[in-house]
Coordinates of C-alpha atoms and ligand atoms in Angstrom, one line a residue:
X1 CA 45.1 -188.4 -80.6
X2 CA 43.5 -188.0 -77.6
X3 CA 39.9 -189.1 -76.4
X4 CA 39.0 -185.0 -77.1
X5 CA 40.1 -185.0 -80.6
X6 CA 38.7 -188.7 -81.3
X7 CA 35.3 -187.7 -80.0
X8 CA 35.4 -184.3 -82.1
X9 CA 36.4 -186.7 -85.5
X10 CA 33.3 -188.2 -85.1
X11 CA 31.0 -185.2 -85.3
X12 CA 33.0 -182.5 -86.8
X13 CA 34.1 -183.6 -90.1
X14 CA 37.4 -183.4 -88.7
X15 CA 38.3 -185.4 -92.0
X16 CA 39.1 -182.3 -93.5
X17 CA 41.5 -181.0 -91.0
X18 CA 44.9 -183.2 -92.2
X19 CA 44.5 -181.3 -95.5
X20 CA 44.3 -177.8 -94.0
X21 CA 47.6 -176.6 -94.4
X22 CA 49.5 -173.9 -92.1
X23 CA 49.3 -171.5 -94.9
X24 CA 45.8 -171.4 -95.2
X25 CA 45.8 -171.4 -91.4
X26 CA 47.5 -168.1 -91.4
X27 CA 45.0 -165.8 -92.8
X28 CA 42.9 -166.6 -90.1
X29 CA 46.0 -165.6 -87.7
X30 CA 45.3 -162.1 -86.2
X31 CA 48.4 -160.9 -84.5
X32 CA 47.2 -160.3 -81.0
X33 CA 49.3 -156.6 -80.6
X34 CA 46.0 -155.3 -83.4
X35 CA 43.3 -156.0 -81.5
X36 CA 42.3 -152.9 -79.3
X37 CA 40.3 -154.7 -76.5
X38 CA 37.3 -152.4 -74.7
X39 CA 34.7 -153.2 -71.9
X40 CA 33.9 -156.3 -70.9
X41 CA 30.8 -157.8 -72.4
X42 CA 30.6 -160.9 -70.4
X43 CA 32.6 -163.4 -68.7
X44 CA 32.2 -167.6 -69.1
X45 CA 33.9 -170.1 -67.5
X46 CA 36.6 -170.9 -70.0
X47 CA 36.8 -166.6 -71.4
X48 CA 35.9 -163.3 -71.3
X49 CA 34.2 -161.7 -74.4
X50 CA 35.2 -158.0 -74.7
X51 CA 34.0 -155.6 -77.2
X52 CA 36.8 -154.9 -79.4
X53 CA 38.1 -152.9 -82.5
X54 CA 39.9 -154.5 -85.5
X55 CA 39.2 -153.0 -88.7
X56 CA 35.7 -151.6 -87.1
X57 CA 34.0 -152.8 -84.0
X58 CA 34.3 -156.6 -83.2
X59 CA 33.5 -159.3 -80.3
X60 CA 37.3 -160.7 -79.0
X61 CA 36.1 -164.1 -76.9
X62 CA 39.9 -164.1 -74.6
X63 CA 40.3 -167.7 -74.0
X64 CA 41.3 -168.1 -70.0
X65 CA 44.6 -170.1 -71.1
X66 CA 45.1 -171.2 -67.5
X67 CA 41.8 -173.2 -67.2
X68 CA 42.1 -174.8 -70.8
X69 CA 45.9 -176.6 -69.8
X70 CA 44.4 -179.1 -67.7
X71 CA 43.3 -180.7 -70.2
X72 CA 44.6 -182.5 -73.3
X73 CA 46.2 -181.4 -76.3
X74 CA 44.3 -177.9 -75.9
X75 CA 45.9 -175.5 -78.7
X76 CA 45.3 -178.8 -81.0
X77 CA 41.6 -178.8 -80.1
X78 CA 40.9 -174.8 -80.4
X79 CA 43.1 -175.1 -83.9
X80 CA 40.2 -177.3 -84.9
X81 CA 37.3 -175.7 -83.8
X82 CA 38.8 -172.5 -85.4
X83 CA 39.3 -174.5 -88.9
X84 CA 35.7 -175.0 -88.3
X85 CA 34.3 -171.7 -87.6
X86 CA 35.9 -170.1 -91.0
X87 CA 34.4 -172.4 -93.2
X88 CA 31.1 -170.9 -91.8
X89 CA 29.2 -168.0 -94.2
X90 CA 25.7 -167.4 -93.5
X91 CA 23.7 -164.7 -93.2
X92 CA 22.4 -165.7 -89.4
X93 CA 25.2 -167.0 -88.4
X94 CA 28.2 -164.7 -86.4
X95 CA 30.9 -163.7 -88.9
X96 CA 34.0 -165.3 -87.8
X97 CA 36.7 -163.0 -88.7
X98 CA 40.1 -164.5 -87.0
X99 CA 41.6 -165.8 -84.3
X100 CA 44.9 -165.1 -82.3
X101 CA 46.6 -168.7 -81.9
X102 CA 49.4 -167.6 -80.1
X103 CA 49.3 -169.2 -77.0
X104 CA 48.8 -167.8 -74.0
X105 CA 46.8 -165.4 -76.4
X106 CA 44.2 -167.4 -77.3
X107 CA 41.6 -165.2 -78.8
X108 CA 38.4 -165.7 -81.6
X109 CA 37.2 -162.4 -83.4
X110 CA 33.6 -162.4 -84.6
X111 CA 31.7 -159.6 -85.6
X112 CA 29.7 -157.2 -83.1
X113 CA 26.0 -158.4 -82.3
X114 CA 24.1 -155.6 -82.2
X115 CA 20.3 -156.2 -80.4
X116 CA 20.1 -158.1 -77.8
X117 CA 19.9 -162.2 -76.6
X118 CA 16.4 -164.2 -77.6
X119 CA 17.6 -165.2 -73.6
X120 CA 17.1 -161.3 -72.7
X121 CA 14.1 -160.8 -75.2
X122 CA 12.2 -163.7 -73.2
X123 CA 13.7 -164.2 -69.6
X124 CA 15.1 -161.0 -68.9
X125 CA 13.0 -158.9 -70.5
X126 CA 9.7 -160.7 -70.5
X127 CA 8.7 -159.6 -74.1
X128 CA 6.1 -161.6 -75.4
X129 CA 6.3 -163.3 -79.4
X130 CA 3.3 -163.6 -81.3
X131 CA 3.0 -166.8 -82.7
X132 CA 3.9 -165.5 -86.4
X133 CA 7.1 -163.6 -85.1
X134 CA 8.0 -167.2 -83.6
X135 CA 7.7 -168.8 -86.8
X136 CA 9.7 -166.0 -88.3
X137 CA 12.7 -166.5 -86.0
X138 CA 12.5 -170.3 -85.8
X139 CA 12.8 -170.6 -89.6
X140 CA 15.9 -168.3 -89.4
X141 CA 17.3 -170.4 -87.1
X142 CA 16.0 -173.6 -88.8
X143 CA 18.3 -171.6 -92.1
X144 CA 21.5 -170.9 -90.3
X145 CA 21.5 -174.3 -88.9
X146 CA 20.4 -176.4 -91.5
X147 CA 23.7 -174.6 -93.6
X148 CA 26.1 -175.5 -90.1
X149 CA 24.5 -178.8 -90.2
X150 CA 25.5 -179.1 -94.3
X151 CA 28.9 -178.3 -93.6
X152 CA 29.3 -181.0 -90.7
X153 CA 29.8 -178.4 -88.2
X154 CA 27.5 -179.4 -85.0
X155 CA 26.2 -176.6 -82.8
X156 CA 26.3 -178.1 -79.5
X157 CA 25.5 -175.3 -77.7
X158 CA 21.9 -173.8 -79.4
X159 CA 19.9 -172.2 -76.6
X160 CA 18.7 -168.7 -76.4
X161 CA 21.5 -167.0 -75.0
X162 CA 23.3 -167.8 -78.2
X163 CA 20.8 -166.3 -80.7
X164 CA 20.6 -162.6 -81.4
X165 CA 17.9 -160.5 -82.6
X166 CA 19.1 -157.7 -84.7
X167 CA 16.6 -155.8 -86.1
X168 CA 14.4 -158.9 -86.9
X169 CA 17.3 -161.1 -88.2
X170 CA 18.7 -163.7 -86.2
X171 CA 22.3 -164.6 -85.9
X172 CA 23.9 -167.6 -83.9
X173 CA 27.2 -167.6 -82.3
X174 CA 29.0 -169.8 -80.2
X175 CA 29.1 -172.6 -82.8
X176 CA 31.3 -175.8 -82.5
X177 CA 33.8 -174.2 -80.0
X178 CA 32.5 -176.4 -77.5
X179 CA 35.1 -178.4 -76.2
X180 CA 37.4 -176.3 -75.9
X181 CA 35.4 -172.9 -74.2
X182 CA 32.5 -174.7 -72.6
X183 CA 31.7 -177.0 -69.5
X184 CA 34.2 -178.9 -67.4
X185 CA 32.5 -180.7 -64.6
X186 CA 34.4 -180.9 -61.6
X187 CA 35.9 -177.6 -62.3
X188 CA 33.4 -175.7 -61.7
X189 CA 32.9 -172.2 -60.2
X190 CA 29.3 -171.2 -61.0
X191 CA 26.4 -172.8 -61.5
X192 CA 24.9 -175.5 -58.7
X193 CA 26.0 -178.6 -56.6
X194 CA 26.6 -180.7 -59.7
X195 CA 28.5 -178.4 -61.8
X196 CA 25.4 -177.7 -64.3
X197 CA 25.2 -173.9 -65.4
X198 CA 21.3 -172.9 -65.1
X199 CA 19.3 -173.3 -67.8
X200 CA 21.2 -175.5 -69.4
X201 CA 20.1 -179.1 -68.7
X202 CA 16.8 -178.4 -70.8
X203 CA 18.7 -178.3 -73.8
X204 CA 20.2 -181.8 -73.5
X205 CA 18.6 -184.5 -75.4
X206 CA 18.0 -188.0 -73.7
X207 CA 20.8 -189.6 -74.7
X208 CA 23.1 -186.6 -73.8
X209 CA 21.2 -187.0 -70.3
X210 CA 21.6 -190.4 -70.0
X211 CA 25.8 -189.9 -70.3
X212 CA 26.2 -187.1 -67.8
X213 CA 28.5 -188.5 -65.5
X214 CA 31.1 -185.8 -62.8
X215 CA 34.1 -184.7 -65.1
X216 CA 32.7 -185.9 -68.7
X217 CA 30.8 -183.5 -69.8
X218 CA 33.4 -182.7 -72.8
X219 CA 32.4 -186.4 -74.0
X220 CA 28.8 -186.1 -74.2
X221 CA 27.6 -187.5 -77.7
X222 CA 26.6 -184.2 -79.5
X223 CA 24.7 -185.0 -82.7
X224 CA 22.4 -182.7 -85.1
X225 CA 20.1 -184.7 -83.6
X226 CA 20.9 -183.1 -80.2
X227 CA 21.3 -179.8 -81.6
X228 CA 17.5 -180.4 -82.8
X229 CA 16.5 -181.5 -79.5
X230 CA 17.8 -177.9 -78.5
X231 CA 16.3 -176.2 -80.9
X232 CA 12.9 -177.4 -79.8
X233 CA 13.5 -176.3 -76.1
X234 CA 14.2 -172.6 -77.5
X235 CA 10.8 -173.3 -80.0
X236 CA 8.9 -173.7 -76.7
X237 CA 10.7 -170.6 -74.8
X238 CA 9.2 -168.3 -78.1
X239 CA 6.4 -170.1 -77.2
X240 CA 5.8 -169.9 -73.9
X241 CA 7.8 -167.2 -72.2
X242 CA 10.0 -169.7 -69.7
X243 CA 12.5 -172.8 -69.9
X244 CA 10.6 -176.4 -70.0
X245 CA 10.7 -178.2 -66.3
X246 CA 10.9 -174.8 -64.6
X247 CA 11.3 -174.8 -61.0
X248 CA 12.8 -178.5 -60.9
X249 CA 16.1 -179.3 -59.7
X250 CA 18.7 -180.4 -62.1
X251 CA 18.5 -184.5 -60.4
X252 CA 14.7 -184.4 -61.2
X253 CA 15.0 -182.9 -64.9
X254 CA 18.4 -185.1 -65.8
X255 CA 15.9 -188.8 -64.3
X256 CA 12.7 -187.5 -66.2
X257 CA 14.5 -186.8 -69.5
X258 CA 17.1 -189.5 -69.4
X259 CA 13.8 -191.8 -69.1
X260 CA 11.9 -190.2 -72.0
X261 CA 9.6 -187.7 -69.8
X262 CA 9.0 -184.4 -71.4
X263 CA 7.5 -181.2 -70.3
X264 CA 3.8 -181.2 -70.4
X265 CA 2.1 -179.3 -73.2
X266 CA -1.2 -179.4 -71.8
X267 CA -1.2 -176.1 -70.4
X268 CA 0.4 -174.6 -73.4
X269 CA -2.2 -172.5 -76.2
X270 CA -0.9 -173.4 -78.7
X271 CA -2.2 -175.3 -82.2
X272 CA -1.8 -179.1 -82.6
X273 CA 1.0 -177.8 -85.7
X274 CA 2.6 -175.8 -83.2
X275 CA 2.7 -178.3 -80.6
X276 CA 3.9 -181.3 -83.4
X277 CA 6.8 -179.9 -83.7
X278 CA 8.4 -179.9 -80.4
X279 CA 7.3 -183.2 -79.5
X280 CA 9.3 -183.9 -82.9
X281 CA 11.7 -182.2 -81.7
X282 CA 11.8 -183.8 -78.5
X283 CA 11.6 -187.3 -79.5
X284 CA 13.7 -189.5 -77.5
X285 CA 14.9 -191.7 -80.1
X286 CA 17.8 -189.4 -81.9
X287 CA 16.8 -190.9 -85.0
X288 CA 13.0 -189.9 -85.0
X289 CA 13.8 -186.1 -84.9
X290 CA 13.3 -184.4 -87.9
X291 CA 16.4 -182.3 -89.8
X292 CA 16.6 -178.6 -90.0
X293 CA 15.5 -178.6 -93.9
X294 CA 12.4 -180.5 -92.9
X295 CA 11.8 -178.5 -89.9
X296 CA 11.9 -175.1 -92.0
X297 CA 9.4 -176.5 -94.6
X298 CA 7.6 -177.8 -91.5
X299 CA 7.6 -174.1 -90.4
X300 CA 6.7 -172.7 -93.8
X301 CA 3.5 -174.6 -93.7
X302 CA 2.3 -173.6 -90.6
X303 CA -1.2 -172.3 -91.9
X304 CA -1.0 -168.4 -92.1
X305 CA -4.7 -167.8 -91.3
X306 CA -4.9 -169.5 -88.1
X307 CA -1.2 -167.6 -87.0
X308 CA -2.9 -164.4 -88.1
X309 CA -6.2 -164.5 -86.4
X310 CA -5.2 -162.8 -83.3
X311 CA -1.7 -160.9 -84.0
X312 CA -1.7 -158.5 -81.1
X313 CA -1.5 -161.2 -78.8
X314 CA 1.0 -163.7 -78.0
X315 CA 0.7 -167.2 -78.8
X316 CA 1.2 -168.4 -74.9
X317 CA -1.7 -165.8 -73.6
X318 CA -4.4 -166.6 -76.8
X319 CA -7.3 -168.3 -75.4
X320 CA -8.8 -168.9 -78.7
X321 CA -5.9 -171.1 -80.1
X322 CA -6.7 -175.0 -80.6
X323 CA -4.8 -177.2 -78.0
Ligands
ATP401 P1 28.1 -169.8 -71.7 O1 29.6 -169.7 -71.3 O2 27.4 -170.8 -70.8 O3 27.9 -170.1 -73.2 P2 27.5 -167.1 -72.2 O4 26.9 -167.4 -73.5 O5 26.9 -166.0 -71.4 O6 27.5 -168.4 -71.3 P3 29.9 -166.3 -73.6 O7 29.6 -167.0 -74.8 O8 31.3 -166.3 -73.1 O9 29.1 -166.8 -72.4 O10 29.4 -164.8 -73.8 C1 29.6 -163.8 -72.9 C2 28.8 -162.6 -73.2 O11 29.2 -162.0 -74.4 C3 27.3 -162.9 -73.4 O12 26.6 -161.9 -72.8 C4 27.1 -162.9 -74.9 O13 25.8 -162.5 -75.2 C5 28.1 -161.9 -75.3 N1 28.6 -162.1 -76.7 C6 29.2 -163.2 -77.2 N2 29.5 -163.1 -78.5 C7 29.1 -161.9 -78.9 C8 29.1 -161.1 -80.1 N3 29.6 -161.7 -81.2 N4 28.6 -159.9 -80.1 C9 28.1 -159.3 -79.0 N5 28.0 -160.0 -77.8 C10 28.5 -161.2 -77.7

């Protein structure tokens, strides 16, 4: 295969895909001609998600089919990730309900989030989380990806603009669909000077750092581990109300991390529980990051009283908390 399939075999459980046979395939085949497509939700580099209607209301993610044949054995790779995504059912993650494999129509059909982006909730919006409604959504989080992590499926992509908030319950999208809708460095049209959208180098583990070279970002070594790396950078956004290393340009946050420096917590109210956990999180060594079964027992032990004490205000603006 090529170096895009050989690098997904490692960390997708890719195993499994020989034995998927075309007929299974098919009932995950939606013929494109159903799909009634509406506005435009938003637009990415690789497709365009559009609200949609196929059997009741639906996100349609349109891959841009033009951008994905430069590179290697594409409908291959998105067969892959799609054999992925339906063997996905969990209550926070995104339903995956069938893709169009039909190239040029190259389409994935989830259902609808309603609510909005933990990315609007906290940058956008500026709403503050009280400690105890972070737990909450961490442990939900810590749940959907603990099961994605069971079934070999790594995230690769956890950050806040990929978590909902419907009425209280979380739901992730955007799982494992990596290489084939995300990032291509060097063939770039947003984000800055070195191809990097924003926000997203505080996500990145050391060691996914430490490979970013110009036009390999579809090799990086994605892990759980990394994916619990990322889940501590959205920990401290609940937390604190803004992305770690704010303010620093992307060649100043990619030499600090790649060498093992992490955002300072000292300024952060917050208890010493609290604060364990993302520098567990954030350990550089992939190996001394805890999994997502021990983080949610982690979570579940967070002492109730001291999360109570002050639930009107959140956790970053609490003067009384321990540091
Ligand atoms: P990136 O490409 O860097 O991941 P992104 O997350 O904004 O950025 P997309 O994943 O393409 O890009 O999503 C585009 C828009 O569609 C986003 O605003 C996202 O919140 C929204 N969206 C994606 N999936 C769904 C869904 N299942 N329900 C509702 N909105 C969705």
């Amino acid at each position: 295969g090529t170096p895009l399939e050989r690098h997904d075999s490692r960390h997708d459980a890719s195993d499994r895909w020989p034995r998927q046979n075309s007929l299974s395939m098919k009932e995950w085949d939606i013929p494109y001609d159903e799909l009634k497509l509406f506005e435009v939700i938003g637009t990415g580099r690789f497709g365009t998600v559009y609200r949609g209607s196929w059997h009741g209301a639906v996100a349609v993610k349109l891959l841009h089919v033009n951008a994905l044949s430069d590179h290697t054995a594409p409908l291959d790779t998105f067969k892959h990730e799609v054999a992925t995504f339906r063997k996905t059912r969990h209550e926070n993650l995104v339903l995956f309900m069938g893709a169009c494999m039909k190239p040029p129509r190259l389409a994935i059909v989830t259902s609808l989030c309603k609510g909005m982006t933990l990315y609007t909730h906290i940058h956008l919006r500026k709403d503050k989380f009280t400690a105890n409604k972070s737990v909450i959504v961490a442990q939900q989080i810590s749940q959907g990806m603990g099961y994605l992590h069971a079934r070999g499926i790594v995230h690769k992509d956890l950050k806040t603009k990929n978590i909902f908030l419907e009425n209280g319950k979380v739901v992730i999208t955007d799982f494992g669909l990596f290489s084939v809708t995300k990032l291509c460095f060097g063939n770039n049209a947003r984000g800055d000077s070195l191809g990097i959208p924003p926000g997203w180098l505080c996500y990145l583990a050391p060691e996914l750092h430490r490979a970013l070279r110009p036009i390999a970002s579809l090799h990086l070594p994605f892990s759980k581990a990394t994916d619990v790396y990322a889940f501590g950078t959205v920990w401290y956004e609940l937390l604190c109300g803004e992305y770690p290393f704010k303010g620093q340009p992307p060649e100043a946050v990619i030499w600090q991390v790649g060498k093992g420096v992490k955002q300072s917590l000292n300024n952060m109210q917050a208890s010493r529980d609290i604060k364990d956990i993302l520098m567990l999180c954030w350990a550089y060594r992939s190996s001394e990051r805890p999994d997502f079964p021990h983080l949610l027992s982690t979570l579940e032990k967070l002492p109730r009283k001291r999360l109570a004490r002050s639930p009107s205000h959140p956790v970053h603006l609490s003067r009384s908390a321990d540091s």
